[in-house]
Coordinates of C-alpha atoms in Angstrom, one line a residue:
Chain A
X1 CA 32.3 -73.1 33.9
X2 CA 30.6 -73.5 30.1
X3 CA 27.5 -71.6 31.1
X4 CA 29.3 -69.4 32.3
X5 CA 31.5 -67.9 29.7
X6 CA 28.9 -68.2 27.3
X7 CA 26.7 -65.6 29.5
X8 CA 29.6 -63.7 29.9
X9 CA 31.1 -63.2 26.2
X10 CA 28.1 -60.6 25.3
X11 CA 28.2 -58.8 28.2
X12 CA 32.2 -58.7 27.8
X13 CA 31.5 -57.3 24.4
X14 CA 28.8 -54.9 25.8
X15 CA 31.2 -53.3 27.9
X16 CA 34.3 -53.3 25.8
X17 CA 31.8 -51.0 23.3
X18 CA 31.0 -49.2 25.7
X19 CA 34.4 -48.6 26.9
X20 CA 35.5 -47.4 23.2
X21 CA 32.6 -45.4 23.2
X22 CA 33.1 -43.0 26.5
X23 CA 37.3 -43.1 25.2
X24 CA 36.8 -42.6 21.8
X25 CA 33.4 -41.0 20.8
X26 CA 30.3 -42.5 18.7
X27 CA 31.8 -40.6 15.5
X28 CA 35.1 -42.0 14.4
X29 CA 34.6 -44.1 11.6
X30 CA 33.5 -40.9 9.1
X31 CA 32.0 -42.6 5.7
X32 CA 32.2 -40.0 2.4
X33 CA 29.8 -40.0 0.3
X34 CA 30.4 -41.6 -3.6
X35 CA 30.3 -38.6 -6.0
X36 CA 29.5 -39.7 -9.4
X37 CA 29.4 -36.4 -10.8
X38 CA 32.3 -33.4 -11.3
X39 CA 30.2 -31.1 -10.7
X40 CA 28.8 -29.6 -7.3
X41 CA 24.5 -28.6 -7.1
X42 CA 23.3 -26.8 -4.1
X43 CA 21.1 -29.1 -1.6
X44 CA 17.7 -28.2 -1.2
X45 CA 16.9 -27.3 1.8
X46 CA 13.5 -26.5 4.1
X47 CA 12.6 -22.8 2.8
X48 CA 10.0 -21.6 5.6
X49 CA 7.2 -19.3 4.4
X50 CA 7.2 -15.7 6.1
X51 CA 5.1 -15.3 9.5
X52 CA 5.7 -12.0 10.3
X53 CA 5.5 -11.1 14.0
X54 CA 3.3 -7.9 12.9
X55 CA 2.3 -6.3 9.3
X56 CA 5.1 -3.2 8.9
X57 CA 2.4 -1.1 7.4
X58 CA -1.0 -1.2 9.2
X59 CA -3.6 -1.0 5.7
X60 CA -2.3 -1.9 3.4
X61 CA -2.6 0.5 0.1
X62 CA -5.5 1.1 -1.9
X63 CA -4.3 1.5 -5.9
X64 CA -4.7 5.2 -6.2
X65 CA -5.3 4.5 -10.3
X66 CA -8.9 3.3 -10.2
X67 CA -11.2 3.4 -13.3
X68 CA -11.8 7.2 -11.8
X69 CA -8.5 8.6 -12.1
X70 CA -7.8 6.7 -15.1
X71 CA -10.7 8.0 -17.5
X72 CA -10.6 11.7 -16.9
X73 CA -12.9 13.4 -19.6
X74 CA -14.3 12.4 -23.3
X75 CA -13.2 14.3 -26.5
X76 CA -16.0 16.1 -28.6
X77 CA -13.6 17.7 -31.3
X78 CA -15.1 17.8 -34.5
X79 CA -13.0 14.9 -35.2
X80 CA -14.1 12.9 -32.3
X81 CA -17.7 13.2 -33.3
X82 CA -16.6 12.0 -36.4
X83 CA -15.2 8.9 -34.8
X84 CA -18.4 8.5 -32.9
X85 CA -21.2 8.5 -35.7
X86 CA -18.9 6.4 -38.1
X87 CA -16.4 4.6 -36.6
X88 CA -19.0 3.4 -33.6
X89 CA -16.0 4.8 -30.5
X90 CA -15.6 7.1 -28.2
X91 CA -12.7 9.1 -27.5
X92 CA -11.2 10.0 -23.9
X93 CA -8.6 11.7 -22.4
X94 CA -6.8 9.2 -19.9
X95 CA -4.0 9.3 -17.9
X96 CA -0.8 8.8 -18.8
X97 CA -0.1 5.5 -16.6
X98 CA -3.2 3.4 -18.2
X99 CA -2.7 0.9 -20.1
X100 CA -4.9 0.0 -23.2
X101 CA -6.5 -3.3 -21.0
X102 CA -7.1 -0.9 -18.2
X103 CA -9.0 1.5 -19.7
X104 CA -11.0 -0.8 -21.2
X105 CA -11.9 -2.6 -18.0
X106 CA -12.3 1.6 -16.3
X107 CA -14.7 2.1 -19.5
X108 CA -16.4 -0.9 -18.5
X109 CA -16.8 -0.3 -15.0
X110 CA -18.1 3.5 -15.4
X111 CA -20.0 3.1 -18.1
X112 CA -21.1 -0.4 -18.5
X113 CA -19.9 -0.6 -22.3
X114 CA -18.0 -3.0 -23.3
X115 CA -14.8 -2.1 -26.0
X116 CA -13.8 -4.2 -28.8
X117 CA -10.6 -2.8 -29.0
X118 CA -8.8 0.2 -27.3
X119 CA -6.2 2.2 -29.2
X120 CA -3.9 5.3 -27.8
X121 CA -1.5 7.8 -28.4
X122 CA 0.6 10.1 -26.0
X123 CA -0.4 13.9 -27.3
X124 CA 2.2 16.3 -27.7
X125 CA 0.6 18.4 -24.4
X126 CA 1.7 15.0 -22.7
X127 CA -1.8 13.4 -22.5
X128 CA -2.7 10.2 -23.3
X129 CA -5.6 9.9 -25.7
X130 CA -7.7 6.8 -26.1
X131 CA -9.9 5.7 -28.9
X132 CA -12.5 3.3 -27.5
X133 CA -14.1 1.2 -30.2
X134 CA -17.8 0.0 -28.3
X135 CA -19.1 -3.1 -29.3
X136 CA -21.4 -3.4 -32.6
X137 CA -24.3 -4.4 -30.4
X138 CA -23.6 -0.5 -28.5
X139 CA -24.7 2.6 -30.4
X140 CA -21.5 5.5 -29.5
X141 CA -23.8 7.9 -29.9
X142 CA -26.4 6.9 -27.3
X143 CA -23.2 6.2 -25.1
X144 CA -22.0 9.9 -25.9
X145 CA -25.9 11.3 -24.2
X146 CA -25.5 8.6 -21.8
X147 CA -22.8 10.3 -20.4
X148 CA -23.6 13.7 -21.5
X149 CA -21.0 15.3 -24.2
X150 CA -23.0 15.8 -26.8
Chain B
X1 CA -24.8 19.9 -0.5
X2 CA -21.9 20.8 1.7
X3 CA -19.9 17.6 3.3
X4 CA -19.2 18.0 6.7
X5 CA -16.1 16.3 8.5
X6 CA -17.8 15.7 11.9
X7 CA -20.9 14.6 10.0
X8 CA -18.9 12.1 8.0
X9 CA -17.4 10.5 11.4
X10 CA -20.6 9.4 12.1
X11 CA -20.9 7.2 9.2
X12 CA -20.1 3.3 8.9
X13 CA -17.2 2.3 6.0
X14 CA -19.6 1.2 4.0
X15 CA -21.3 4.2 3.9
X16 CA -17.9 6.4 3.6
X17 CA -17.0 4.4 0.4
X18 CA -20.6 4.7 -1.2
X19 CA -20.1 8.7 -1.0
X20 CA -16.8 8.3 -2.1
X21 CA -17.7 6.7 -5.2
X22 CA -20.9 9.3 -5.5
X23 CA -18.3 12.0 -5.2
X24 CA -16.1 10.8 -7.8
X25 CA -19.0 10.0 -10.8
X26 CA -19.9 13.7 -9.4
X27 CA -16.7 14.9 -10.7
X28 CA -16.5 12.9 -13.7
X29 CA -19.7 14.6 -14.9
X30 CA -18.3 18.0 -13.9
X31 CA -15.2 17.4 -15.9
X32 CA -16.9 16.4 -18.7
X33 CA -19.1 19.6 -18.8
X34 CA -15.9 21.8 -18.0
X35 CA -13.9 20.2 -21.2
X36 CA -17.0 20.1 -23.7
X37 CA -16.8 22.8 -26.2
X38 CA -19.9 23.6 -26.8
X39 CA -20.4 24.6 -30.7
X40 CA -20.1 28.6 -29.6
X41 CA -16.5 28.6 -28.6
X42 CA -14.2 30.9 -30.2
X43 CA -10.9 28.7 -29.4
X44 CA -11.7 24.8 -29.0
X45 CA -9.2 24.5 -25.9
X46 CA -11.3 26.4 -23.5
X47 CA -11.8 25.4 -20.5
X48 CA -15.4 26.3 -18.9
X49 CA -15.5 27.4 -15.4
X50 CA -17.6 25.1 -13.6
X51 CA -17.5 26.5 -9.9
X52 CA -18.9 23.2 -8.2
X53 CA -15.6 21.5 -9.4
X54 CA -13.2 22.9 -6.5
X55 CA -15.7 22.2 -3.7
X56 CA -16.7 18.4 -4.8
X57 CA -12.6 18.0 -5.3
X58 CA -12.1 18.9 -1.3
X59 CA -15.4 16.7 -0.7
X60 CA -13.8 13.9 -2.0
X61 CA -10.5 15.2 0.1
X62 CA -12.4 15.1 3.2
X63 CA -14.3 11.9 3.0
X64 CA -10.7 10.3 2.4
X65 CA -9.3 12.0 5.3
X66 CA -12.0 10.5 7.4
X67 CA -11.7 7.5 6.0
X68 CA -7.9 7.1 7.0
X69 CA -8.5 8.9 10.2
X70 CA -11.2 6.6 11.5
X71 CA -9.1 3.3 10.1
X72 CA -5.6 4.4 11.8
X73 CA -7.7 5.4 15.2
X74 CA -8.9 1.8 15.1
X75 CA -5.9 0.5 14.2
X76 CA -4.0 1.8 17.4
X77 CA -6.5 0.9 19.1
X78 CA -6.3 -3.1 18.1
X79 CA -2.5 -2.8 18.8
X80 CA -2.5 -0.9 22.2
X81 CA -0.3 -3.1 24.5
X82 CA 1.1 -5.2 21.6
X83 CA 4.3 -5.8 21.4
X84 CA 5.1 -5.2 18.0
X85 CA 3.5 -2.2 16.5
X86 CA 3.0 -1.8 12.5
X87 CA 5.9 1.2 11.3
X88 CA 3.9 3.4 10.4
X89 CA 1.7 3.7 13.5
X90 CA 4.8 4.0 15.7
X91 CA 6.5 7.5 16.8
X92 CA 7.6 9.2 13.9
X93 CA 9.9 12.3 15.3
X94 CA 13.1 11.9 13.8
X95 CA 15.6 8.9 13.2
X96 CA 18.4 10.2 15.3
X97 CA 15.6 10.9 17.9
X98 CA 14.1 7.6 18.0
X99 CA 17.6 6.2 18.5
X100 CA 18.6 8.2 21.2
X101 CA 18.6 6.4 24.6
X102 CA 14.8 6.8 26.6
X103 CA 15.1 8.8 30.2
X104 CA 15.0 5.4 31.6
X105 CA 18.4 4.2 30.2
X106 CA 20.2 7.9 30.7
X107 CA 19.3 7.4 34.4
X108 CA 20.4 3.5 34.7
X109 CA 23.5 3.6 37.3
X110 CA 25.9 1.3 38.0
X111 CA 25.6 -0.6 41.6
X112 CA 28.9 0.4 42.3
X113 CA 27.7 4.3 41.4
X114 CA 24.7 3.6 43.9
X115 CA 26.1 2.9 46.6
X116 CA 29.2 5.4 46.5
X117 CA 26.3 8.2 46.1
X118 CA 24.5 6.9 48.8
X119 CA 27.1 6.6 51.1
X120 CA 29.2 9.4 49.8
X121 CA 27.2 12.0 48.7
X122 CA 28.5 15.6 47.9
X123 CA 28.3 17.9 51.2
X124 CA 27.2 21.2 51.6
X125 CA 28.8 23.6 54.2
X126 CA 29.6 26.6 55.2
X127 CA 32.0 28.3 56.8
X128 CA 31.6 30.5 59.5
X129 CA 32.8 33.8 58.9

């Protein structure tokens, strides 16, 4: 009977497992995890980009401050053409909602100059006001008949 | 040069946008003549009346309307039978409107309901006088 019972030990083991397992479940022996630490950082998890199911606006929107609404008309005040023949800049009204780096690039787009520097005020009427210093290459007053002011 | 709506629906979105822009440097040049003070002026603040001003403004106003128009008539198009439809292109009405039940769920009945209608529906009759 010595083959025997060795043949038969595994599968006796076999089924006593699988015994304890349809009784008892797979999941009783619960192992917790070794903290080292006192204090308790969030997991990271999977965070899935957005693949929205259908854009909720159908265009969408142009930036209604482009270099036309933000340059709306030069300055030739006595003053201004004094900024022009000496100080080599031009002088424009903007709007309000420019900044100095987009006017610059609005000057540069409309009237292919390029600015050294761009410095503005608010006005007490409420409109901004934005001295335009062209590079020393650029002659302001050309620029000034360029664009028709003079 | 007057712009013309049904002339501008004929034209490509290229195209629109090329006027566009035209439109606009127009106006920048007819702002800068309406706030030059020429050397005559008794007050420096005047304002010179330059007439073409309003109509080029309503140019512009028309060439944008277009613009949209054509873009959102294109747009319904490409969704028509989608399932999901951007916000903007769906029925606008009003909120409580568009959360009222349709016609379809007002008339939904109950099987029970069917059948008792069916089988017992309201009689008319008169009596003989």
């Amino acid at each position: 009977m010595a083959p025997k019972t060795t043949t038969a030990a595994p599968a006796i083991k076999k089924a006593a497992a699988a015994k304890k397992a349809a009784l008892k479940g797979t999941a009783a022996k619960v192992t917790r995890k070794v903290r080292t630490n006192t204090t308790f950082r969030i997991p990271k998890t999977l965070r899935l980009a957005r693949t929205p199911k259908y854009p909720r606006r159908s265009v969408p929107r142009t930036p209604t401050l482009d270099a036309h609404a933000i340059i709306k008309f030069p300055l030739n005040t006595e003053s201004a053409m004094k900024k022009i023949e000496e100080d080599n800049t031009l002088v424009f009204i903007t709007d309000v909602r420019a900044n100095k780096r987009q006017i610059k690039d609005a000057v540069q787009r409309l009237y292919d100059v390029s600015a050294v520097k761009v410095n503005t005020l608010i006005r007490p009427d409420g409109a901004k006001k934005a001295y335009v210093k062209l590079d020393a290459d650029v002659e302001a007053l050309e620029v000034a008949n360029r664009i028709g002011f003079i | 040069a007057s712009v013309r709506a049904y002339e501008l629906r004929t034209k490509s979105k290229a195209e629109l946008a090329k006027d566009l822009e035209d439109l606009k440097t127009e106006l920048a040049s007819l702002r800068v003549k309406q706030h030059s003070s020429s050397s005559g002026n008794q007050q420096q603040q005047q304002q010179q009346s330059v007439p073409r001003i309003t109509t080029v403004r309503k140019a512009i106003a028309r060439v944008n309307t277009v613009i949209s128009q054509v873009q959102r008539d294109q747009l319904r198009l490409f969704y028509k039978g989608a399932k999901y439809t951007p916000l903007d292109l769906r029925v606008k009405k009003t909120r409580a409107i568009r959360r009222r039940l349709t016609n379809f769920e007002k008339a939904q009945k109950t099987v029970k309901a069917t059948k008792k209608e069916r089988h017992f529906p309201q009689r008319k009759y008169a009596i003989k006088a």
